[in-house]
mmCIF file of C-alpha atoms in Angstrom:
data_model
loop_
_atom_site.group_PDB
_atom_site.id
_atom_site.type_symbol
_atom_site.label_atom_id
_atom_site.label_comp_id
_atom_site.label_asym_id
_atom_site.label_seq_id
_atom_site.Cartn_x
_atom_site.Cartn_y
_atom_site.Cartn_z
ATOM 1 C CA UNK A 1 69.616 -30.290 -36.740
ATOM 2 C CA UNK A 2 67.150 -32.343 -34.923
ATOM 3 C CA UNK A 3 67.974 -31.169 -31.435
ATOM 4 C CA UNK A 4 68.417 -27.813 -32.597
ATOM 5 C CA UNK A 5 64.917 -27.584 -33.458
ATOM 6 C CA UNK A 6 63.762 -29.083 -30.679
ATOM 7 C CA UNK A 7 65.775 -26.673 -27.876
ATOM 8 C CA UNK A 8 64.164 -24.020 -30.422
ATOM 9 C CA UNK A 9 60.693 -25.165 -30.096
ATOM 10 C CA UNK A 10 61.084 -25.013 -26.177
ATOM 11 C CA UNK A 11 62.656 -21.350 -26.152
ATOM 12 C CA UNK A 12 58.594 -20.444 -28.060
ATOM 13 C CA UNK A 13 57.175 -22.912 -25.661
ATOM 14 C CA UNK A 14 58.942 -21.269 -22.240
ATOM 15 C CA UNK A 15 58.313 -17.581 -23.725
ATOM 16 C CA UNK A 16 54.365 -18.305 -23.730
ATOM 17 C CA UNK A 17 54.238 -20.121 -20.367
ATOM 18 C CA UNK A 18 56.613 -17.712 -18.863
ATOM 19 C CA UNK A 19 55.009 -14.542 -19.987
ATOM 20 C CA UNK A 20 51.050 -16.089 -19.618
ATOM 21 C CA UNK A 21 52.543 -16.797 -15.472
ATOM 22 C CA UNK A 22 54.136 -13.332 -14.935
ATOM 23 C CA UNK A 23 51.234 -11.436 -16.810
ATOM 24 C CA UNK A 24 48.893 -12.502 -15.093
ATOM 25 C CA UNK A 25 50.936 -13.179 -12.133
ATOM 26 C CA UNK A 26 51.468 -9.361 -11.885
ATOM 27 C CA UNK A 27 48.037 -8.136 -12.840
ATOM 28 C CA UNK A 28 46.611 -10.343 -9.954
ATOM 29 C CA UNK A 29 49.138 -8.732 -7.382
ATOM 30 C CA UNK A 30 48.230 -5.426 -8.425
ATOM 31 C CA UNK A 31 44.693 -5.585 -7.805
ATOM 32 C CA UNK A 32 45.138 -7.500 -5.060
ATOM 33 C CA UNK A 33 47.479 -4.460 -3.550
ATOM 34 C CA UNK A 34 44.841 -2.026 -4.686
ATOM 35 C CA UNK A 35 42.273 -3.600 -3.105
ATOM 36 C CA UNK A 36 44.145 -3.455 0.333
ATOM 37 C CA UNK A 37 45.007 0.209 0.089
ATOM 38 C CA UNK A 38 41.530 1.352 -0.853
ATOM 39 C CA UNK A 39 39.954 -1.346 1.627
ATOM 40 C CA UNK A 40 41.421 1.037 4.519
ATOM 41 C CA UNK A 41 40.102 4.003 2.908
ATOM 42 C CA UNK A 42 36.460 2.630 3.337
ATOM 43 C CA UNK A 43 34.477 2.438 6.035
ATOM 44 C CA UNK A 44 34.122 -1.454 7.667
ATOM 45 C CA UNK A 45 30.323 -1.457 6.976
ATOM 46 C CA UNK A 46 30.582 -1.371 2.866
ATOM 47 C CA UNK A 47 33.176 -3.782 2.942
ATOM 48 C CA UNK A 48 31.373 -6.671 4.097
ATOM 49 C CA UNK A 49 32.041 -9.259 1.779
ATOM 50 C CA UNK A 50 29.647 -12.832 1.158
ATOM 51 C CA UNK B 1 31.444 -13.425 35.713
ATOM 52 C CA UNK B 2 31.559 -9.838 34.401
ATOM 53 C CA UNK B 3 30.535 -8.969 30.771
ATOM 54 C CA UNK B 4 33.757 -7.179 29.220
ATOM 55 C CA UNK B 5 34.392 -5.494 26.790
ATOM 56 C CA UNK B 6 36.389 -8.076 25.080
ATOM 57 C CA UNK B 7 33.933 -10.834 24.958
ATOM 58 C CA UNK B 8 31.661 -8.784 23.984
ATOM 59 C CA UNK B 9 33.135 -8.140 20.729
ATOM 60 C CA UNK B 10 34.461 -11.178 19.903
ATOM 61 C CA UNK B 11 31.711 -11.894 18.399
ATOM 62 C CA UNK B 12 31.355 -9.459 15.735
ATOM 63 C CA UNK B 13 32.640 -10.771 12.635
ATOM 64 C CA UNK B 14 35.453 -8.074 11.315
ATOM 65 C CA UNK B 15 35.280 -6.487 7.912
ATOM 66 C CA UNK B 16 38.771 -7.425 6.200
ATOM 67 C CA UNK B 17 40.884 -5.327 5.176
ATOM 68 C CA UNK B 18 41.578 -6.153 1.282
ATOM 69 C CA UNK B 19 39.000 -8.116 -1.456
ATOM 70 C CA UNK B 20 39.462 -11.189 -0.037
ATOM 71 C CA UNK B 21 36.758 -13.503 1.654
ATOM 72 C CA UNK B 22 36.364 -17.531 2.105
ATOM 73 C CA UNK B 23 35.036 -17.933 -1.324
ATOM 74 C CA UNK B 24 37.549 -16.296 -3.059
ATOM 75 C CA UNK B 25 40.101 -17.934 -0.967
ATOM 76 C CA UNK B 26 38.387 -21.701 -1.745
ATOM 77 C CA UNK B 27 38.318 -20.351 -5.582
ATOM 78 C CA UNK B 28 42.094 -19.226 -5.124
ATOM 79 C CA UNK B 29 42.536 -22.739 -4.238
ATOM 80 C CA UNK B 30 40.777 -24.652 -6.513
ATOM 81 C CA UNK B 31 42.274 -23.086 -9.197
ATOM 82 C CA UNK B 32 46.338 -23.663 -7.742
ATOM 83 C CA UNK B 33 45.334 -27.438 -8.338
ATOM 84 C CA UNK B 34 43.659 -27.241 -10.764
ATOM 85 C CA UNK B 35 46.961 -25.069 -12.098
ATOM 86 C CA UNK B 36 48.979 -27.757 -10.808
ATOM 87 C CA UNK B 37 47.269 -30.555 -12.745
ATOM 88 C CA UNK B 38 47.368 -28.242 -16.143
ATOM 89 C CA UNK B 39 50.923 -27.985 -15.505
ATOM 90 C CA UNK B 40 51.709 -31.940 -15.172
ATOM 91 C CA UNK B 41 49.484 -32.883 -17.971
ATOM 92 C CA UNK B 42 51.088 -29.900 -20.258
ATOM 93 C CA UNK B 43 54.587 -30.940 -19.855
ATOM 94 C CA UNK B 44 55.305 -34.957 -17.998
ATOM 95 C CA UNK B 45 51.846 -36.782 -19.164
ATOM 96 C CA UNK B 46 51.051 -35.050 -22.631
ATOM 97 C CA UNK B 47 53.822 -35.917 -25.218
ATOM 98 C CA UNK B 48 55.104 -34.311 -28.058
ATOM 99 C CA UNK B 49 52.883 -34.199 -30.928
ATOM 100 C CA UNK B 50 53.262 -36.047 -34.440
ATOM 101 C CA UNK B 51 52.948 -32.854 -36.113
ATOM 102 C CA UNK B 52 53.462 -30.188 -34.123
ATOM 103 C CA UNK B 53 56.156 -31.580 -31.502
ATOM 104 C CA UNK B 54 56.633 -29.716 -28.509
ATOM 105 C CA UNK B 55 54.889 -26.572 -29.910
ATOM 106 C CA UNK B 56 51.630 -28.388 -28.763
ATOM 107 C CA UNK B 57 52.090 -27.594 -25.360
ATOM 108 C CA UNK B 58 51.744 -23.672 -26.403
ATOM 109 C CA UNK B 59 47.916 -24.458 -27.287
ATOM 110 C CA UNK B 60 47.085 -25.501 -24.028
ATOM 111 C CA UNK B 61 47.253 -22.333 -22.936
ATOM 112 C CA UNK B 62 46.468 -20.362 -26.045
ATOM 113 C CA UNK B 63 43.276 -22.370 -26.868
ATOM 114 C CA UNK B 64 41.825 -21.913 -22.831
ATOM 115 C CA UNK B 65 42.714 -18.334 -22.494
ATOM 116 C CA UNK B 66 40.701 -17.815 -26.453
ATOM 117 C CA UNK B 67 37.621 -19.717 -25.417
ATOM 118 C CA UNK B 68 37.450 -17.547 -21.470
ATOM 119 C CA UNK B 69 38.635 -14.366 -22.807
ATOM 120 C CA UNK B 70 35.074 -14.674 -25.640
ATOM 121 C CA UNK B 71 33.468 -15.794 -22.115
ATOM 122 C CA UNK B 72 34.174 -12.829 -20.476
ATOM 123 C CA UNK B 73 33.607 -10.325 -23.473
ATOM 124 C CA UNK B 74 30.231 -11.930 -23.574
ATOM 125 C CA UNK B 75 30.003 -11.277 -19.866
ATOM 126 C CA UNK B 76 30.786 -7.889 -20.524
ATOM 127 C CA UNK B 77 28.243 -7.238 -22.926
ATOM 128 C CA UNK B 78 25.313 -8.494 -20.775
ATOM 129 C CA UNK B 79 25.824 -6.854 -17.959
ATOM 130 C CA UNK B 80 26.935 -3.625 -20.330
ATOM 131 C CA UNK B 81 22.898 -4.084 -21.976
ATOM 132 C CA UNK B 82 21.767 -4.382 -17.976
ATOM 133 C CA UNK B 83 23.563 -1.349 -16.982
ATOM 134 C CA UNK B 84 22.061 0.406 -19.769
ATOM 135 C CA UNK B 85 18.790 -0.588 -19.105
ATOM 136 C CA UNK B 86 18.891 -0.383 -15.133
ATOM 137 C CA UNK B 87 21.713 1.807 -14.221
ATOM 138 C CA UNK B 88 22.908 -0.141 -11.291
ATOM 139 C CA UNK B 89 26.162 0.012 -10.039
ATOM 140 C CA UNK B 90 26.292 -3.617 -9.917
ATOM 141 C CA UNK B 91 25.989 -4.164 -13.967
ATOM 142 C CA UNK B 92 28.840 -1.782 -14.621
ATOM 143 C CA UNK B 93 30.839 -2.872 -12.214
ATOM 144 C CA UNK B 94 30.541 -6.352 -13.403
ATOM 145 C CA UNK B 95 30.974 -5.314 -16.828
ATOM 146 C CA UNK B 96 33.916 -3.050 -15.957
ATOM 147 C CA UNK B 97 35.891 -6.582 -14.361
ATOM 148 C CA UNK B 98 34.766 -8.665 -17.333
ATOM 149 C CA UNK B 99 35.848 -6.331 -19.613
ATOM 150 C CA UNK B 100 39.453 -5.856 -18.254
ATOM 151 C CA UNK B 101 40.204 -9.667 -17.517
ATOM 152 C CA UNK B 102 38.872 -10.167 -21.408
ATOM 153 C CA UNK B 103 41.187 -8.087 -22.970
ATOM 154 C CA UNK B 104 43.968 -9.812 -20.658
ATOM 155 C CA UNK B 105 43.482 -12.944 -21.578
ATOM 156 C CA UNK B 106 42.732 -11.729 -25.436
ATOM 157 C CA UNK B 107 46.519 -10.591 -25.619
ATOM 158 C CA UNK B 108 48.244 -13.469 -23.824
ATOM 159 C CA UNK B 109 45.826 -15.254 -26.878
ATOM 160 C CA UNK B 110 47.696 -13.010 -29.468
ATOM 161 C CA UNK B 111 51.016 -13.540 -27.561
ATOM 162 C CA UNK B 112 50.329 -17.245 -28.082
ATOM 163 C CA UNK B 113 49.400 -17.778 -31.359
ATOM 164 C CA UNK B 114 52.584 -15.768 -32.372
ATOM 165 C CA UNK B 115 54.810 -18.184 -30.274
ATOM 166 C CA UNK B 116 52.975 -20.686 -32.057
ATOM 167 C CA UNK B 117 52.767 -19.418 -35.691
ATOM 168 C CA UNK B 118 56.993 -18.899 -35.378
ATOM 169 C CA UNK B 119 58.119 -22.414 -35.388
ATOM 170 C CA UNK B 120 55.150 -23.451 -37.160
ATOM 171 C CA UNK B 121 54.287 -21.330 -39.972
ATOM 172 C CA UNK B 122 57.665 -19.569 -40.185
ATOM 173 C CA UNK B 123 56.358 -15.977 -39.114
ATOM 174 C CA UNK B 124 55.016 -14.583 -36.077
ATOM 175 C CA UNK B 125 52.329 -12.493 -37.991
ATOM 176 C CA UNK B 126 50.708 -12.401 -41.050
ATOM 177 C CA UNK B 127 48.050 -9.248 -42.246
ATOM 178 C CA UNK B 128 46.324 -10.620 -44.713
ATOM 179 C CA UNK B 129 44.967 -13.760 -42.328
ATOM 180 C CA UNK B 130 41.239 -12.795 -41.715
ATOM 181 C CA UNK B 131 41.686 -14.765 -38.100
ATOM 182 C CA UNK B 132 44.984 -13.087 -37.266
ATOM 183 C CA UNK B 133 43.798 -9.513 -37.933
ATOM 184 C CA UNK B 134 40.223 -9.897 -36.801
ATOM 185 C CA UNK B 135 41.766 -11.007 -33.751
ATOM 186 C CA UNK B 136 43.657 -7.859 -33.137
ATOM 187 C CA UNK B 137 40.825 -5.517 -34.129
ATOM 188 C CA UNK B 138 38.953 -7.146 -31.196
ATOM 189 C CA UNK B 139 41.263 -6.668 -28.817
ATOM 190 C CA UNK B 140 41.872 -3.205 -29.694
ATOM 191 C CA UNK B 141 38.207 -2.731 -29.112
ATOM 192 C CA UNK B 142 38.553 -3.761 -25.978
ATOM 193 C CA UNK B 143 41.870 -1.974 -24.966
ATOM 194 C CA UNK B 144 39.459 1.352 -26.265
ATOM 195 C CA UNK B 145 36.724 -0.161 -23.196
ATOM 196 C CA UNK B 146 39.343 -0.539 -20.715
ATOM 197 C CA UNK B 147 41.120 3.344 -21.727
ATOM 198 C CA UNK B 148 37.313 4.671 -22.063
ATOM 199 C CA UNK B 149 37.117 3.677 -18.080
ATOM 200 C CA UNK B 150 39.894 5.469 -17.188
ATOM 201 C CA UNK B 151 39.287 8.325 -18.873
ATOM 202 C CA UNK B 152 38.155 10.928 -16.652
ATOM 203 C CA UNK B 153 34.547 12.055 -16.825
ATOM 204 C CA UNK B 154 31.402 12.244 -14.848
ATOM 205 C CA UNK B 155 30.996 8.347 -13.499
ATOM 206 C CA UNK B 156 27.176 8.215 -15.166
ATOM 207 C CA UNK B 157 28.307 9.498 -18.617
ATOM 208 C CA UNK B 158 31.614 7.554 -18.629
ATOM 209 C CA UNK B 159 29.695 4.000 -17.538
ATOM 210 C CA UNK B 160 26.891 4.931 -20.660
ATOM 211 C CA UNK B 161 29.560 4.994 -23.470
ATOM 212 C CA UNK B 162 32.136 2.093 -22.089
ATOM 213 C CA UNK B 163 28.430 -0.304 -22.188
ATOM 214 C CA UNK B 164 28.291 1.025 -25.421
ATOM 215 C CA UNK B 165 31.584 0.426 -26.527
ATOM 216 C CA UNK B 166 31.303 -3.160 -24.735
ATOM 217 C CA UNK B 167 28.446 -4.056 -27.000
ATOM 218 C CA UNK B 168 29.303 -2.924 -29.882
ATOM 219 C CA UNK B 169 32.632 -4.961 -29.329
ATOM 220 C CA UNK B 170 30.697 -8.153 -28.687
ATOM 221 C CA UNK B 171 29.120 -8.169 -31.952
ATOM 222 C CA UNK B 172 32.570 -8.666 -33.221
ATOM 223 C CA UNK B 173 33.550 -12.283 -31.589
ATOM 224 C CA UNK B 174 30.949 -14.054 -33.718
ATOM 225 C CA UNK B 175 32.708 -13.090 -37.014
ATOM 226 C CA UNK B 176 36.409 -13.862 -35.774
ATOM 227 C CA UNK B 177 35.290 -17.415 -34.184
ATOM 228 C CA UNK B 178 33.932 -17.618 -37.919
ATOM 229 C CA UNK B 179 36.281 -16.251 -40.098
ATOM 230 C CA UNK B 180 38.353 -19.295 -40.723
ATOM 231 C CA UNK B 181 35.156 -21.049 -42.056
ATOM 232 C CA UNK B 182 33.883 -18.071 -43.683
ATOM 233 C CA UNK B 183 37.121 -16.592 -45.849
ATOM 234 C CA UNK B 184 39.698 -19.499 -45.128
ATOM 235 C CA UNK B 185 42.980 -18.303 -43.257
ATOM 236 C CA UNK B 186 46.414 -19.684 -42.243
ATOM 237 C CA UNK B 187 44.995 -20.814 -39.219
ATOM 238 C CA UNK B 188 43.505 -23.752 -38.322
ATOM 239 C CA UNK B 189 39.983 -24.467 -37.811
ATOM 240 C CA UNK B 190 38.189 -25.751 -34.667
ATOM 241 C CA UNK B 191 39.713 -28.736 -32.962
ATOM 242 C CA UNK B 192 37.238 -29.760 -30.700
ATOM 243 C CA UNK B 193 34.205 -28.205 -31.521
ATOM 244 C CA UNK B 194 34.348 -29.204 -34.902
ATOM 245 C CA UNK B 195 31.509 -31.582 -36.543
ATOM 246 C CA UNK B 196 32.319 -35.311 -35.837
ATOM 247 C CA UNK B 197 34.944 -36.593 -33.369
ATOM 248 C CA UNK B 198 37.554 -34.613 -31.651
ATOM 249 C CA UNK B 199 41.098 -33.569 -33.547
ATOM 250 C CA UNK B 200 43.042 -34.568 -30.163
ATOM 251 C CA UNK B 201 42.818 -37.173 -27.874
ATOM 252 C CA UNK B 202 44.455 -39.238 -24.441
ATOM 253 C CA UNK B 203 46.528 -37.139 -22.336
ATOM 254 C CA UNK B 204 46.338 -33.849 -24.994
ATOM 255 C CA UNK B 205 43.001 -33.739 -24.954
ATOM 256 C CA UNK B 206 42.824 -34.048 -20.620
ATOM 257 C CA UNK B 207 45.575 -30.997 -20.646
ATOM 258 C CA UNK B 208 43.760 -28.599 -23.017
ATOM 259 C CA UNK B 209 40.326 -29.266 -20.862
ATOM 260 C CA UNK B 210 42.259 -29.025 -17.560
ATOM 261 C CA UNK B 211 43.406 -25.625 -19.510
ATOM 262 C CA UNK B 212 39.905 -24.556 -19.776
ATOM 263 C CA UNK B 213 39.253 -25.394 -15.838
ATOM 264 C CA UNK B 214 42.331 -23.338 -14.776
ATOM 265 C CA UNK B 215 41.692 -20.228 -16.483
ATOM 266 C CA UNK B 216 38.217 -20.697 -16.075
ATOM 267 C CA UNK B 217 38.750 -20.682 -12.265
ATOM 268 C CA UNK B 218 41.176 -18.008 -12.692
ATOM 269 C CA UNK B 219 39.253 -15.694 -14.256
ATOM 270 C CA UNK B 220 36.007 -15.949 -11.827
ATOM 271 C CA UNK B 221 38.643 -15.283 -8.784
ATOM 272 C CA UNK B 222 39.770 -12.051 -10.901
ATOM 273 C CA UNK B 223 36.723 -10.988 -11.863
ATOM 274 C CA UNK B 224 35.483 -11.164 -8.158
ATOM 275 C CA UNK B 225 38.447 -8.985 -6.962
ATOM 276 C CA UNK B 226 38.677 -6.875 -10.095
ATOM 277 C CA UNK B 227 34.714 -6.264 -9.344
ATOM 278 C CA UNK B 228 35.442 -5.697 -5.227
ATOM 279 C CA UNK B 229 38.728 -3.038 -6.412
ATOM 280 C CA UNK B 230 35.905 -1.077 -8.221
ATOM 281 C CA UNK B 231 33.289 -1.180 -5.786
ATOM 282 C CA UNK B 232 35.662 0.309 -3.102
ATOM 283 C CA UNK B 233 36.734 3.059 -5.382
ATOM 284 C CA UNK B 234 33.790 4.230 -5.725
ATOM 285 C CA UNK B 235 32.621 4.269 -2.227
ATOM 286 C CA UNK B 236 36.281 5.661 -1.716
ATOM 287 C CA UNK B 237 35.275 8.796 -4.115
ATOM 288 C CA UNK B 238 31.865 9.307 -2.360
ATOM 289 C CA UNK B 239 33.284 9.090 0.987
ATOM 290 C CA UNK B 240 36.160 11.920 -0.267
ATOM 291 C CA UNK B 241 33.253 13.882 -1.539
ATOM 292 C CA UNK B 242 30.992 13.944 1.292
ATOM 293 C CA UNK B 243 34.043 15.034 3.787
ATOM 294 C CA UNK B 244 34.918 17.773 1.083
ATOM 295 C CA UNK B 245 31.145 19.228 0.659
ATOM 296 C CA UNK B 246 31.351 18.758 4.942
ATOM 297 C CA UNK B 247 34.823 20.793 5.275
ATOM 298 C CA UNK B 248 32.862 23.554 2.837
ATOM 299 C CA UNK B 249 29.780 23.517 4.843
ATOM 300 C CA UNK B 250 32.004 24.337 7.850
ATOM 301 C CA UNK B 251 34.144 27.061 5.985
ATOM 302 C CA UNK B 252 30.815 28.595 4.791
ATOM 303 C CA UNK B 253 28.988 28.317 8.217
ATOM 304 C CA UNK B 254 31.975 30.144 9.997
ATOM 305 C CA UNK B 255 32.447 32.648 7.616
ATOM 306 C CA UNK B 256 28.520 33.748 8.308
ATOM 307 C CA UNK B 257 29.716 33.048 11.895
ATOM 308 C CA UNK B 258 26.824 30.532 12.421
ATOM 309 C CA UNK B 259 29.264 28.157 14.093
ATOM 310 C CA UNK B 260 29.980 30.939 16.955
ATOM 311 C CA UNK B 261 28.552 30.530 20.484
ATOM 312 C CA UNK B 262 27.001 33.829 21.697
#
């Protein structure tokens, strides 16, 4: 009963972890690959950055 | 020895070619440690909780990504209020990154508080909870922001009504940071903001602020690409409209046989 609980506490703990790392994970990748596509649409002088 | 053409441009510092620079490559580094440290103190130094056993370790990331995601919406709205007021491209574009990276965080919060409320309350949602529901109004605010944005229409009309929508969407967090004090709810009050001494302490209390410093981190190094994404597609758009009103110029000059050498 006890360890039951406990393997089912780490399944909720995993799925929050696990999806907060691939969410953001996969949102950082895709700007990331936007930004490289659009970077060689735009001329070198507006893409100077500090 | 002769001046080539080499040398010569060696020292002419090259544009990259994608958002990055050194800061946001120091800021993509502070925030892997301070990821790393978040991490360690989450699951090996930070044991299971009296009460809430292992399901502690979900608020570490469900309390941090609450407190930035308010932090960016807040962002949002200020630079929404400058945009209206000055109309530069730098306010909306800052509001446009804040914005998006709020309502991200805002639904990993939701995603949370559900793997939390399971094992804890017994459910995953409730509707009548004043916190649960305000909480998803909010972020459906937002997710209307972030669909305004993309919605196509002339870039000055479409920036006007998302900095509307982003400040009228702001007035919102105020009520749902409030609403368990105001008309109780399932959920629990503040833990460390609360009047008198923190709810959590030791090695829980070091992983939820080391929580705070990750996503904090985090969300500045988004925010700065998220903001660099939409600069270039908008100089992207001008550039494709200045070589279309060009390639008509031409057309338009040849047909009156202007371009023609007599």
């Amino acid at each position: 009963m006890l360890a039951s609980t406990i393997s089912n506490e780490w399944a909720y703990v995993g799925i929050t972890w696990g999806a907060t790392a691939a969410v953001i994970g996969g949102y950082a990748v895709m700007v990331l690959r936007r930004g490289r596509r659009l970077s060689r649409q735009v001329p070198e002088d507006q893409r100077r950055w500090m | 020895m002769p001046n080539t053409p080499l040398a010569a441009t060696t020292d002419v510092a090259v544009a990259p070619v994608s958002t990055s620079s050194r800061g946001t490559r120091i800021l993509g580094a502070l925030t892997l440690v301070s990821a790393t440290v978040t991490i360690l103190y989450s699951f090996w130094f930070s044991k299971a909780d009296v009460e809430l056993g292992n399901t502690v370790r979900i608020l570490y990331v469900h309390v941090p990504t609450v407190s930035i995601a308010y932090l960016c919406m807040l962002a949002n709205a200020v630079f929404s209020g400058i945009y209206l007021w000055k109309r530069t491209a730098f306010s909306d574009l800052m509001a446009s990154a804040t914005g998006e990276i709020g309502v991200l965080l805002l639904g990993l919060t939701i995603l949370a508080g559900m793997m939390w409320g399971r094992p804890t309350w017994g459910t995953y949602w409730e509707w009548g909870d004043p916190r649960l529901t305000s909480t998803l109004l909010l972020f459906l605010m937002y997710l209307g922001y972030v669909t305004v944005r993309n919605i196509p229409a002339p870039r000055s009309a479409r920036n006007t009504r998302s900095a509307i929508i982003g400040i009228v969407s702001a007035l919102l967090i105020y009520p749902v940071r409030m609403s368990t004090e105001w008309w109780g709810s399932l959920h629990q009050g503040r833990t460390i903001s609360a009047p008198g001494a923190s709810k959590i302490q030791g090695a829980q209390e070091f992983a939820l602020y080391s929580g705070f410093f990750t996503f904090m981190f985090l969300a500045a190094w988004l925010v700065i690409h998220r903001f660099r994404v939409g600069w270039l597609a908008d100089q992207a758009e001008a550039g494709q409209l200045e070589s279309v009103i060009a390639e008509r110029r031409a057309e338009s000059a040849g047909d009156l046989g202007l371009g023609k050498v007599h």
